[in-house]
Every structure is written in structure tokens, then in C-alpha cells.
Short mmCIF file of C-alpha atoms in Angstrom, two decimals:
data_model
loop_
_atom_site.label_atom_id
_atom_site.label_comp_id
_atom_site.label_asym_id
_atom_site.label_seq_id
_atom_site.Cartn_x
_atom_site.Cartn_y
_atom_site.Cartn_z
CA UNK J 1 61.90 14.32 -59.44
CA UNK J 2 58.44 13.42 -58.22
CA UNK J 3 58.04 11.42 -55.36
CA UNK J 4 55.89 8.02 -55.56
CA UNK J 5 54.73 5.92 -52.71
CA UNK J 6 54.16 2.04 -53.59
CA UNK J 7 51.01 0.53 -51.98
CA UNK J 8 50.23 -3.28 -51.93
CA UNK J 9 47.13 -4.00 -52.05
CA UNK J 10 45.99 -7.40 -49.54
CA UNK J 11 45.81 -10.84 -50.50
CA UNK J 12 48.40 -10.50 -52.96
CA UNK J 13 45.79 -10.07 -55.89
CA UNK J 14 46.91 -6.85 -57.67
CA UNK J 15 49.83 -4.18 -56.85
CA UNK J 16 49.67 -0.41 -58.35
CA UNK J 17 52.18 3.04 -57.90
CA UNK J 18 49.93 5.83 -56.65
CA UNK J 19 51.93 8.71 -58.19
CA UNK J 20 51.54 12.38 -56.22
CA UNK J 21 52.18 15.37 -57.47
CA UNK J 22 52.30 18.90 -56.43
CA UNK J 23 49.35 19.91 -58.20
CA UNK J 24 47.43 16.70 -56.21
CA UNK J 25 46.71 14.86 -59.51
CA UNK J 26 46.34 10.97 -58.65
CA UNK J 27 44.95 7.89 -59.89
CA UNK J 28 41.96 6.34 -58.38
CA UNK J 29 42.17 3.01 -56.62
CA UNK J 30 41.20 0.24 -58.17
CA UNK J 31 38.06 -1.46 -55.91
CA UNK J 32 38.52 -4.92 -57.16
CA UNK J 33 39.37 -5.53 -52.70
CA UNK J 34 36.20 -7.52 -50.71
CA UNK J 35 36.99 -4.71 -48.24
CA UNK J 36 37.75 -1.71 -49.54
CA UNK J 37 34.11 -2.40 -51.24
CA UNK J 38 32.39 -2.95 -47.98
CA UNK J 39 34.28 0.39 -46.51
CA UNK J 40 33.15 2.21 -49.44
CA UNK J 41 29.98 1.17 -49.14
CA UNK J 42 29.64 1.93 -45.72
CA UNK J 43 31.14 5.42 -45.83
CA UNK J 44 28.09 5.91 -48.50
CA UNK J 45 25.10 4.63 -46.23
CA UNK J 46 26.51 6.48 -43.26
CA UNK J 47 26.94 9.87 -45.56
CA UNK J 48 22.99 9.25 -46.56
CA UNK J 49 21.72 8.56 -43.30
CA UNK J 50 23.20 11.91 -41.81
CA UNK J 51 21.64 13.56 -44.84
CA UNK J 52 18.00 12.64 -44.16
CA UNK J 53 18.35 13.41 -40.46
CA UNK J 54 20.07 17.29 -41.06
CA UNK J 55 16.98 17.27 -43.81
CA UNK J 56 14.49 15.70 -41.55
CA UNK J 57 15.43 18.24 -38.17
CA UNK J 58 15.23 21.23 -40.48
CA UNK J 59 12.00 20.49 -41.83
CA UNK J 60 9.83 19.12 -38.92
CA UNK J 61 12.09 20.01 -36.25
CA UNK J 62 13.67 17.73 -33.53
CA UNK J 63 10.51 16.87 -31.52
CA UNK J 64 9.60 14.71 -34.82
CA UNK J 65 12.78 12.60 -34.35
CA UNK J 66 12.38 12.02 -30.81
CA UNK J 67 8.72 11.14 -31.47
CA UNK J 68 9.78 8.32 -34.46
CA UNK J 69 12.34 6.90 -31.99
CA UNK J 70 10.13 6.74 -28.98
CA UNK J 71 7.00 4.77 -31.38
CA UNK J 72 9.86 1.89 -32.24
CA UNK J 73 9.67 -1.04 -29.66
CA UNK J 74 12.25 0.19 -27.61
CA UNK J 75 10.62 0.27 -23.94
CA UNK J 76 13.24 2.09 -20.89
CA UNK J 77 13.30 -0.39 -17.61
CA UNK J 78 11.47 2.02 -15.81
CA UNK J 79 8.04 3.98 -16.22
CA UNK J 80 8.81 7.77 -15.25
CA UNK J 81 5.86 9.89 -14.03
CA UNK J 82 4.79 12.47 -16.89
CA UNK J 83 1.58 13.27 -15.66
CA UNK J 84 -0.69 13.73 -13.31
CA UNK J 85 -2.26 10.59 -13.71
CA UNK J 86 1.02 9.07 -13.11
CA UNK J 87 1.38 10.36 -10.05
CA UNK J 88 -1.76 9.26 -8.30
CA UNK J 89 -2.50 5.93 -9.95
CA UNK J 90 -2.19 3.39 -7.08
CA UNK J 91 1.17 0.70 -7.58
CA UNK J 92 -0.67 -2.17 -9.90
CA UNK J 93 1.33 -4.78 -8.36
CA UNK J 94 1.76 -4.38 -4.01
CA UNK J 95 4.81 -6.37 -4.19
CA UNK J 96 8.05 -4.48 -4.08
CA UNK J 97 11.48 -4.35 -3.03
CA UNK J 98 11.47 -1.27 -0.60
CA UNK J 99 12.80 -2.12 3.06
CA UNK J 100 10.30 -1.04 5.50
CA UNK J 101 12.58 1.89 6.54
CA UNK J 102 11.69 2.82 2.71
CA UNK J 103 8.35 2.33 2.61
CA UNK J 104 7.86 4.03 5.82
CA UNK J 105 9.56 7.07 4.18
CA UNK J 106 8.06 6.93 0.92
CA UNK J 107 4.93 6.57 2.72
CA UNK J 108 5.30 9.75 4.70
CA UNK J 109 4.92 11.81 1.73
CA UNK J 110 2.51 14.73 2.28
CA UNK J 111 1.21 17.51 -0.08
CA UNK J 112 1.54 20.63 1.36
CA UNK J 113 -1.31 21.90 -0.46
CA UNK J 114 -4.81 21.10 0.76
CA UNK J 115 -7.05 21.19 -2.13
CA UNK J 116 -6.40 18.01 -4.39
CA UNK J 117 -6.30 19.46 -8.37
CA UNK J 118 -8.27 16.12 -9.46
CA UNK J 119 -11.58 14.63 -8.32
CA UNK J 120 -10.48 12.43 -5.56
CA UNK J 121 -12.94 10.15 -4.37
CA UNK J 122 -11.78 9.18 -1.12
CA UNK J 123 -12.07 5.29 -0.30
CA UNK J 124 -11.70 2.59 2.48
CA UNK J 125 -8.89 1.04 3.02
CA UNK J 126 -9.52 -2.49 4.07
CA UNK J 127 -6.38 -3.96 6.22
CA UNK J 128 -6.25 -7.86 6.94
CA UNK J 129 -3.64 -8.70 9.62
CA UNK J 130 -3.69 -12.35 8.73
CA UNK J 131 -1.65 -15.66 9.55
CA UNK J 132 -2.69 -17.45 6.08
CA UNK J 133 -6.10 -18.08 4.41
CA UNK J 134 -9.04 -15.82 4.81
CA UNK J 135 -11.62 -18.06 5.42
CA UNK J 136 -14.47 -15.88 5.68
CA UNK J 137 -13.96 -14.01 1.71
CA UNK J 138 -16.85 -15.39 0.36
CA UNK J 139 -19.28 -13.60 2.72
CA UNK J 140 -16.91 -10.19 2.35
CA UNK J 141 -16.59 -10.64 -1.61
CA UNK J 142 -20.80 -10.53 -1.03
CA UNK J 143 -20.01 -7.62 1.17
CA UNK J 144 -17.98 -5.96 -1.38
CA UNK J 145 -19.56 -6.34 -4.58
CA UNK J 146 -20.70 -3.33 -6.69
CA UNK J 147 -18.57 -1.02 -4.71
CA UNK J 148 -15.32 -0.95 -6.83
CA UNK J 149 -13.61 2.61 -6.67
CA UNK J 150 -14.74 3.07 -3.18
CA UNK J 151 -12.43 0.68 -1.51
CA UNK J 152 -8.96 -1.08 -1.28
CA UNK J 153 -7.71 -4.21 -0.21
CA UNK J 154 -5.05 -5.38 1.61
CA UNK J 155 -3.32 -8.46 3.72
CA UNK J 156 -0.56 -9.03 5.37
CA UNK J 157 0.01 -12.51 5.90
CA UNK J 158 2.85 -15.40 6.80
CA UNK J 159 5.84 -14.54 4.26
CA UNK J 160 5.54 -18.05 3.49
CA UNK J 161 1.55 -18.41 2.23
CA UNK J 162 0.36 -17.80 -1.13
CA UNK J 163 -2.74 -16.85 -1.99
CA UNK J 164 -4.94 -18.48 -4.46
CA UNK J 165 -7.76 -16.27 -4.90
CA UNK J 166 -9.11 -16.54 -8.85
CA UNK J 167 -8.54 -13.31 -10.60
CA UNK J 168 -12.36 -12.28 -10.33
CA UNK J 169 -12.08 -12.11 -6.21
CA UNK J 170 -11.64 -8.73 -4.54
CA UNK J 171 -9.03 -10.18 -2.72
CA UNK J 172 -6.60 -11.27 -6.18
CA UNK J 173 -3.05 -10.01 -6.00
CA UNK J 174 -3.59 -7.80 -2.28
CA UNK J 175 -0.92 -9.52 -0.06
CA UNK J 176 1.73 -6.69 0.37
CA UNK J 177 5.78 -7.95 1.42
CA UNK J 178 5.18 -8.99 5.09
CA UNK J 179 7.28 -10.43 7.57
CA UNK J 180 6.56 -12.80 10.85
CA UNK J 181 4.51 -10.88 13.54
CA UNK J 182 3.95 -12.69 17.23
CA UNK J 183 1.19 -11.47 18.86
CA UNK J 184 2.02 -9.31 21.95
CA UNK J 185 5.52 -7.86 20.28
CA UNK J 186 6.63 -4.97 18.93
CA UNK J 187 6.65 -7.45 15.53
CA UNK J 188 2.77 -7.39 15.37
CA UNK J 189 3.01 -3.25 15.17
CA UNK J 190 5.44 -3.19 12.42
CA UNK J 191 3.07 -5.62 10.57
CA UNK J 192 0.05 -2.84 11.42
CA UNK J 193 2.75 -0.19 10.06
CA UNK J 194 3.83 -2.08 7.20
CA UNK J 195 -0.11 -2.38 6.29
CA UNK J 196 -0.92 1.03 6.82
CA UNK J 197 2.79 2.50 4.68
CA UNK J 198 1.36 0.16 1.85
CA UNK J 199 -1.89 1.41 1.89
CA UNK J 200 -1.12 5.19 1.89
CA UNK J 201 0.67 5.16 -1.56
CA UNK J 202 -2.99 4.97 -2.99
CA UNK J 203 -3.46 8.66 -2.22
CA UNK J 204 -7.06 8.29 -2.57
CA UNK J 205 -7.30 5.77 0.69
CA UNK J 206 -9.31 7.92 3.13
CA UNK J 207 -10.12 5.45 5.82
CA UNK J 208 -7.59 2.36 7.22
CA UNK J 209 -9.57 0.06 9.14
CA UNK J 210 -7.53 -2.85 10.58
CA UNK J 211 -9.74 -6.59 10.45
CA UNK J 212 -8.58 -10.14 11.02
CA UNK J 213 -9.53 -13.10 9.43
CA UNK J 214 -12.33 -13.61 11.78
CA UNK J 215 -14.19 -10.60 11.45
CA UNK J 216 -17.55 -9.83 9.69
CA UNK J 217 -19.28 -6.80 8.78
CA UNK J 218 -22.54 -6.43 10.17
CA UNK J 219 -24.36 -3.91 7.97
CA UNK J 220 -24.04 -3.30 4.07
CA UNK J 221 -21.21 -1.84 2.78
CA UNK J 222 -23.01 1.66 2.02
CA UNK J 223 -23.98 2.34 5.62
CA UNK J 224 -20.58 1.32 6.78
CA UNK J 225 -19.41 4.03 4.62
CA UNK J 226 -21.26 6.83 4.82
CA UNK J 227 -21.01 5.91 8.91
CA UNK J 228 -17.46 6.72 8.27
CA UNK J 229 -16.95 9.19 5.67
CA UNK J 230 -19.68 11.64 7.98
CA UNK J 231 -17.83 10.91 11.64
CA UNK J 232 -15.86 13.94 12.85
CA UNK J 233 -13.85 11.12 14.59
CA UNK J 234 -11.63 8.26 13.95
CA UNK J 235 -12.70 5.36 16.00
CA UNK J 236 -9.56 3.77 18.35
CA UNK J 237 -10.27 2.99 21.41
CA UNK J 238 -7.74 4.69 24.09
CA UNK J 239 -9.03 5.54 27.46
CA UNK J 240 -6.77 5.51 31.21
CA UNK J 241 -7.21 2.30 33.14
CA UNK J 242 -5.52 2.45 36.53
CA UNK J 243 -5.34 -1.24 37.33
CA UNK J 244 -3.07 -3.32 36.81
CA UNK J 245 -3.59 -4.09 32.74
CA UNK J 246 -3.66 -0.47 32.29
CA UNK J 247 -0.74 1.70 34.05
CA UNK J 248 0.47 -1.68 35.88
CA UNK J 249 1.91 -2.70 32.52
CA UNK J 250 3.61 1.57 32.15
CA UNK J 251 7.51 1.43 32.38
CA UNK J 252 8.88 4.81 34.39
CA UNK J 253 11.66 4.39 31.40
CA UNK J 254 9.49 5.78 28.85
CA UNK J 255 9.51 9.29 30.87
CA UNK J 256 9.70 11.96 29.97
CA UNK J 257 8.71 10.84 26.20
CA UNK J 258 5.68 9.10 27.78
CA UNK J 259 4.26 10.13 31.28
CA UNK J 260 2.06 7.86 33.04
CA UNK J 261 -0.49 9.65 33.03
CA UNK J 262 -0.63 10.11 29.04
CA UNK J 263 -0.46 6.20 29.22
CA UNK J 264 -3.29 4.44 27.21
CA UNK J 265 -5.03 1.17 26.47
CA UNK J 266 -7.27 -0.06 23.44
CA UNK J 267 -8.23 -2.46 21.08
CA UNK J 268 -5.85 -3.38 18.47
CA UNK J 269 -8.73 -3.29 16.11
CA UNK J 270 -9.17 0.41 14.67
CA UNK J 271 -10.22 2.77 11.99
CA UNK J 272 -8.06 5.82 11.96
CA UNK J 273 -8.16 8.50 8.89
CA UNK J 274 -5.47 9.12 6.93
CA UNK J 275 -3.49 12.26 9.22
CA UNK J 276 -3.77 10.05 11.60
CA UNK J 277 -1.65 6.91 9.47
CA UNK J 278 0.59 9.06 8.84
CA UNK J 279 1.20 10.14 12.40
CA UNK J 280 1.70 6.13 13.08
CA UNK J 281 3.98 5.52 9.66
CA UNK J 282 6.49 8.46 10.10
CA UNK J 283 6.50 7.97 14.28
CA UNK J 284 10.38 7.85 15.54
CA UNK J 285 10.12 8.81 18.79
CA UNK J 286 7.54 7.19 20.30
CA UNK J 287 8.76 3.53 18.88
CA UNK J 288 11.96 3.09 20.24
CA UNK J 289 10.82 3.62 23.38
CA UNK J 290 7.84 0.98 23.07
CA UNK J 291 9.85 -1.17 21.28
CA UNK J 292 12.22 -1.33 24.52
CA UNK J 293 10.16 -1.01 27.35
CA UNK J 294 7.04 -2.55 26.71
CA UNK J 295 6.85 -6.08 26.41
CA UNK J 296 5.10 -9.22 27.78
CA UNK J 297 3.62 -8.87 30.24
CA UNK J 298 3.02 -4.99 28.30
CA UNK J 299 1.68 -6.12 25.06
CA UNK J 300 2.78 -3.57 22.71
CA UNK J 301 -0.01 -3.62 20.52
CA UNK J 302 -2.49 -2.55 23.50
CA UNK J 303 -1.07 0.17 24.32
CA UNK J 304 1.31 1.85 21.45
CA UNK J 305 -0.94 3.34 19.17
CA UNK J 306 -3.58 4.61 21.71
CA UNK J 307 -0.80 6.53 23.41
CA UNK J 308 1.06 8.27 20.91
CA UNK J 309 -2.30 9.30 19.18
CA UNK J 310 -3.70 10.59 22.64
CA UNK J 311 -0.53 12.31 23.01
CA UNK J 312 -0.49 13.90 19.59
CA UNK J 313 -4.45 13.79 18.19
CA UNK J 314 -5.92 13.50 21.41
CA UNK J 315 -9.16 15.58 20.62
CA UNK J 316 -9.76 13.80 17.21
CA UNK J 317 -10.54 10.00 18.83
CA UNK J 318 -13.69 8.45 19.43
CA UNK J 319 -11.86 6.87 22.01
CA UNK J 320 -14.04 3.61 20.95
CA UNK J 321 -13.49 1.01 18.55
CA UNK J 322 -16.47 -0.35 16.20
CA UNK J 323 -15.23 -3.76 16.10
CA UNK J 324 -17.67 -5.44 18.25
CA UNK J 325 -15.88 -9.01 20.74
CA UNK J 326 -17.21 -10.92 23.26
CA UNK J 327 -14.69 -11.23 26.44
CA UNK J 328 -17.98 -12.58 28.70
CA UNK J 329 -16.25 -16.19 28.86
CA UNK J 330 -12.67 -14.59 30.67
CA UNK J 331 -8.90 -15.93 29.17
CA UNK J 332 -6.66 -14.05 27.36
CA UNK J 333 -8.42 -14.01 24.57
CA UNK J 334 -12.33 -13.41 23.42
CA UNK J 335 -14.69 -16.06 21.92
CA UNK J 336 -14.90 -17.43 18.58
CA UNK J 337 -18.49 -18.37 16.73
CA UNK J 338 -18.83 -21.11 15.09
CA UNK J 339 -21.64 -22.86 13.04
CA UNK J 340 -23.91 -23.18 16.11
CA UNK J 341 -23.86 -19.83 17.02
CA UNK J 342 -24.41 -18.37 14.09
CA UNK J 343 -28.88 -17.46 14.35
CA UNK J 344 -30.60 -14.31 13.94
CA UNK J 345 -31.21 -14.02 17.52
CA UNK J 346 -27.28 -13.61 17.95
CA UNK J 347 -26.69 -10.54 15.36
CA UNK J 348 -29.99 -8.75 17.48
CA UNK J 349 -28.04 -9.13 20.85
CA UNK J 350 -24.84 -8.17 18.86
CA UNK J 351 -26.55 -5.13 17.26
CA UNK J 352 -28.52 -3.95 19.81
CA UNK J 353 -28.79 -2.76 22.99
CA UNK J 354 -26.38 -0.18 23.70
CA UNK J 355 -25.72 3.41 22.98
CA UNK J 356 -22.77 4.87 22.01
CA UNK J 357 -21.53 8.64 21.16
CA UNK J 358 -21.58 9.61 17.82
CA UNK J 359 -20.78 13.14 16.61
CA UNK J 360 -21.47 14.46 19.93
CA UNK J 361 -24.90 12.36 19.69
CA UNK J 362 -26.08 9.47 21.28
CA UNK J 363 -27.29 6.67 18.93
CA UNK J 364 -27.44 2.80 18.72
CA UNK J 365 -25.31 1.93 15.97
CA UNK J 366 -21.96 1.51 18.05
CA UNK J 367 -20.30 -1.60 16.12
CA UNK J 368 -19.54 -2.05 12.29
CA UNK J 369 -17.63 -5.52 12.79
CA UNK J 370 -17.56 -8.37 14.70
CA UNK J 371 -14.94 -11.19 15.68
CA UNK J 372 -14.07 -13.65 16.13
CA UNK J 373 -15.67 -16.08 13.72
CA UNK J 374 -14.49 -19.45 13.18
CA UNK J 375 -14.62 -20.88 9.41
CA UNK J 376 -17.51 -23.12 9.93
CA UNK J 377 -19.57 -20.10 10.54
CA UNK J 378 -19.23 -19.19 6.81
CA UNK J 379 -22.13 -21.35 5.15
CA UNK J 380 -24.86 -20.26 8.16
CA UNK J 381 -23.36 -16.59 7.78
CA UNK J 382 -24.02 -16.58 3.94
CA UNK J 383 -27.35 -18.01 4.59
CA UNK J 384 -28.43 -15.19 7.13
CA UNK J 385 -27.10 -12.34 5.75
CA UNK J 386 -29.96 -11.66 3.04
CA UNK J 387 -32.45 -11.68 6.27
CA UNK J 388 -29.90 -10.24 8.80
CA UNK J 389 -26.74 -8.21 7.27
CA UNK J 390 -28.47 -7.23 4.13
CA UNK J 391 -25.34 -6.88 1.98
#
């Protein structure tokens, strides 16, 4: 006796006997079912579709498929490096997410081969340490033009201000993440460090020179660069005052990391080359130490950089800056220009007149910039320059 198994078929529309044999004979079900039509149907476009991929990865081979996949509008959330250019494109957008013990890090990176296998043309790295506006862009967008590929910009400012430069100025889209820095605190050297991190991901950024709002160039922007590109020397000032606002401020705490007699003083205002930023960026022994033990009356920013660099590039500084400020009228701080100051008899006495060490050589040319500059200096600035700056 041959054994049958009853199946009902859903919805009550139709029941049939689906007799077995031994020999495997059976009837066909009926596909009058919605769904056993739609699984059908499916089991057919799913056998196709694995057909013309075995046929389509045994006649053009698997890089074909990947290549078809990867031209559909699918895009990944992230852009991975597969090329060289990848690699040393500077970031399009200087915001980010990285803490600054991450950027610091990231900004540490160093080839360990010397020879770069691209044609790097090294650049300028312009640094604005800024509380808001930069009143004075006009007169550097003048300074600026017809140079692109030879420089970078970029400004640290309040957390709080926004830009509003139109897309066509230099200065569009430069503010990096910054934080509050108060002048005289260990605050205003992160700020300097957070420029400098953000500026060494462009790996063709040479140069970092560190400005304020109320500096000026004083010479066009070729001179300034060849001045720099063709020193043997970055320019930071850092020389051994024994009075009172030189080792009077030194902390016998900082021995044996710092000795008093490696103890320095400078201007704030430098141009260092790029060993040299990365000396400052990937610094953890010097900090902690300055961060601790040198503050008001020690201001921080006076005295941090100058050391550590004497201590560990001693014979590469200029031991000058070329930021040129008038401290003739005392205080704590030097003068600011305004409108009335602003003649062509001032940039002679500011250009002229001294001699400084260049190279080993004495010359005249000691100061590329000048501060401090108040904004109503900007229309009799723009009006001189042609005759005096000759941008």
C-alpha cells in the first residue's frame, strides 16, 4: 500500500492528494496560490541573477564586477588614501574633530626618507594668533595676490567668532578648531601649538611664521620669500638676559630639565622652519615643566619656545625676530599706529637704519613685519603701499 500525504493548500481555495511513490513519480502543484506564484517567481530571478554573475566573473574576471559596483552611486563615509596624491593633498576643510593631544600626534608624523618622490614646492605658512576680526586683510589680500601655491593661511581665533570673509578672500574657510588663549599663560602656547599641528598636515608648508592682527608686511611678498627660503636660519629671537625679566622670572624647579643658564627670552613673534615645528608640536618634556613653573609674573610665551629650541637647535637660530615693534613709549606692551602715523617718513625710520646678521653677513634688511597697527591705519596703509611697500 502506497503511502499519501494530504496537503491543504491556504485560504481554503482548492485541496489536492500529492501521491509518492517509490519510484518518485508525483503530480505537480497546482500554482493557482498569490504566494506560491511570488515564491516561484522569486526562486527564478534569483537562479538568473547568479547565472549572469558565474557568466560575467568567468568572462571578464572579478575586477569587472567590483568596477560596475563601485561606478553605481554608492559613496563609503570615508575617503581612503589610494594614492599618492591622496596622501599629500592638504585637509580641504581645517575644521575637525581631533583633540589637540590628536592633532599634536598626527602632526608629528615624519618621513624617514629625505628626498620627497613628488615636486614639492615648499610654501609659507602664514599663522594669525587672533582674538576676532582681522582688520588689516585688505592690505594682506593686496599682499597676497598672484602668489597662490606658495603660501597657506591660517587663524586661530575666539571659539566663539565667525568669519565672514567672501569666498574670493585668501582668508575664506582658514580658522582652524581653537580654544580661549590669555595672554601671558601657558593657554596662549597651546594656541601657537595648535596653529603650528594644523599647519604641518600640509606637508608642503616650509616656513610657519606667527603674525597678529596688527601686523603688516613691509616689502612684497616675493622678497619676503626668497629672504626666507635662502636663510640658513630660522629667525626667533632667544638670547640670555640676566636681569630681572630674563633669569629673574627662571624657577630652580625646572632643574635639571632646564638649567638657568640654558634659560631664554624672545619675542613671541617668530618664523621657525618646519624641523623646528615639529620640535615645538611633539615637545613632552619641556611643557610640563613650563606649564607648572612659569607663570605671571614668568610669561610663558617669552620664554618657552626660545628655551627648548636653544636647548635642542641651538646653532640653527638667528637668535632675532623680523617682526619689527616699537617699545620707545615703556608699559607692558609696545605702541600701536594709527591713521596719523601712518606717512612715508615712518616706513623709512622703520626700514632703515640698522644692520643686522644675515647668513653670516651684515646687511640692512633686518625686519619683514611690523606691529602693532590699529584698524584706522588700513585706508592710509592701502594708499602708501604702491609708493612705499610695493606689493
Amino acid at each position: 500500500m502506497q503511502p499519501r500525504v494530504m496537503v491543504s493548500l491556504e485560504e481554503g481555495k482548492e485541496a489536492g492528494v500529492l501521491s509518492l511513490s517509490r519510484t518518485n513519480r508525483f503530480k505537480a502543484l497546482p500554482l493557482r496560490s498569490p504566494r506560491l506564484r511570488l515564491l516561484v517567481l522569486f526562486i527564478v530571478l534569483g537562479v538568473v541573477f547568479s547565472v549572469i554573475v558565474v557568466y560575467t566573473v568567468r568572462l571578464f574576471g572579478v575586477d569587472s564586477l567590483v568596477m560596475n559596483v563601485g561606478s553605481s552611486g554608492f559613496r563609503p563615509c570615508y575617503e581612503e588614501a589610494t594614492s599618492l596624491e591622496d596622501w599629500i593633498r592638504p585637509p580641504s576643510n581645517l575644521m575637525h574633530n581631533m583633540s589637540d593631544k590628536e592633532l599634536l600626534w598626527r602632526a608629528s608624523f615624519v618621513p624617514r626618507i629625505n628626498k620627497y618622490p613628488f615636486v614639492r614646492v615648499p610654501k609659507i605658512a602664514f599663522m594669525f594668533l587672533t582674538k576676532g576680526p582681522l582688520p588689516l586683510a585688505p592690505l594682506w589680500e593686496k599682499f597676497l595676490k598672484g602668489h597662490q601655491g606658495l603660501y597657506s593661511i591660517y587663524i586661530h581665533s575666539l571659539p566663539s567668532y565667525q568669519a565672514t570673509f567672501p569666498p574670493s578672500s585668501p582668508f575664506y574657510n582658514r580658522q582652524i578648531p581653537s580654544q580661549v588663549s590669555e595672554w601671558g599663560r601657558m593657554s596662549m602656547c597651546d594656541a601657537e601649538r595648535r596653529l603650528l599641528a594644523n599647519a604641518l598636515l600640509d606637508v608642503s608648508n616650509e616656513w610657519f611664521i606667527l603674525l597678529s592682527e596688527s601686523c603688516i608686511p613691509l616689502y612684497g611678498f616675493s622678497n619676503i620669500y626668497n629672504y626666507i627660503r635662502k636663510s640658513k636660519y630660522s629667525f626667533i629671537g632667544a638670547f640670555d638676559d640676566h636681569g630681572p625679566y630674563g633669569r629673574g622670572r627662571y624657577n630652580e624647579n625646572m632643574a635639571p630639565v632646564v638649567n638657568i643658564t640654558e634659560w631664554r627670552k624672545g619675542s613671541q613673534w617668530f618664523e621657525i622652519n618646519r624641523k623646528l615645528a615639529i620640535n615645538i608640536v611633539e615637545d613632552t618634556r619641556f611643557y610640563p615643566k613650563f606649564e607648572q613653573f612659569c607663570r605671571p609674573a614668568c610669561y610663558v610665551d617669552e620664554h618657552y619656545f626660545p628655551t627648548m629650541l636653544t636647548i635642542q637647535a641651538g646653532s640653527v637660530l638667528a637668535n632675532r625676530s623680523i617682526t619689527w615693534v616699537d617699545w620707545s613709549r615703556g608699559g607692558a606692551h609696545p605702541a600701536t599706529f594709527g591713521r596719523s602715523d601712518i606717512t612715508e617718513e615712518f616706513f623709512k625710520r622703520v626700514r632703515e637704519g640698522r644692520q643686522c646678521l644675515y647668513n653670516g653677513r651684515n646687511i640692512t634688511v633686518c625686519y619683514l613685519f611690523a606691529r602693532k597697527f590699529a584698524p584706522s591705519a588700513l585706508e592710509p596703509l592701502l594708499q602708501v603701499e604702491p609708493r612705499v611697500l610695493g606689493f
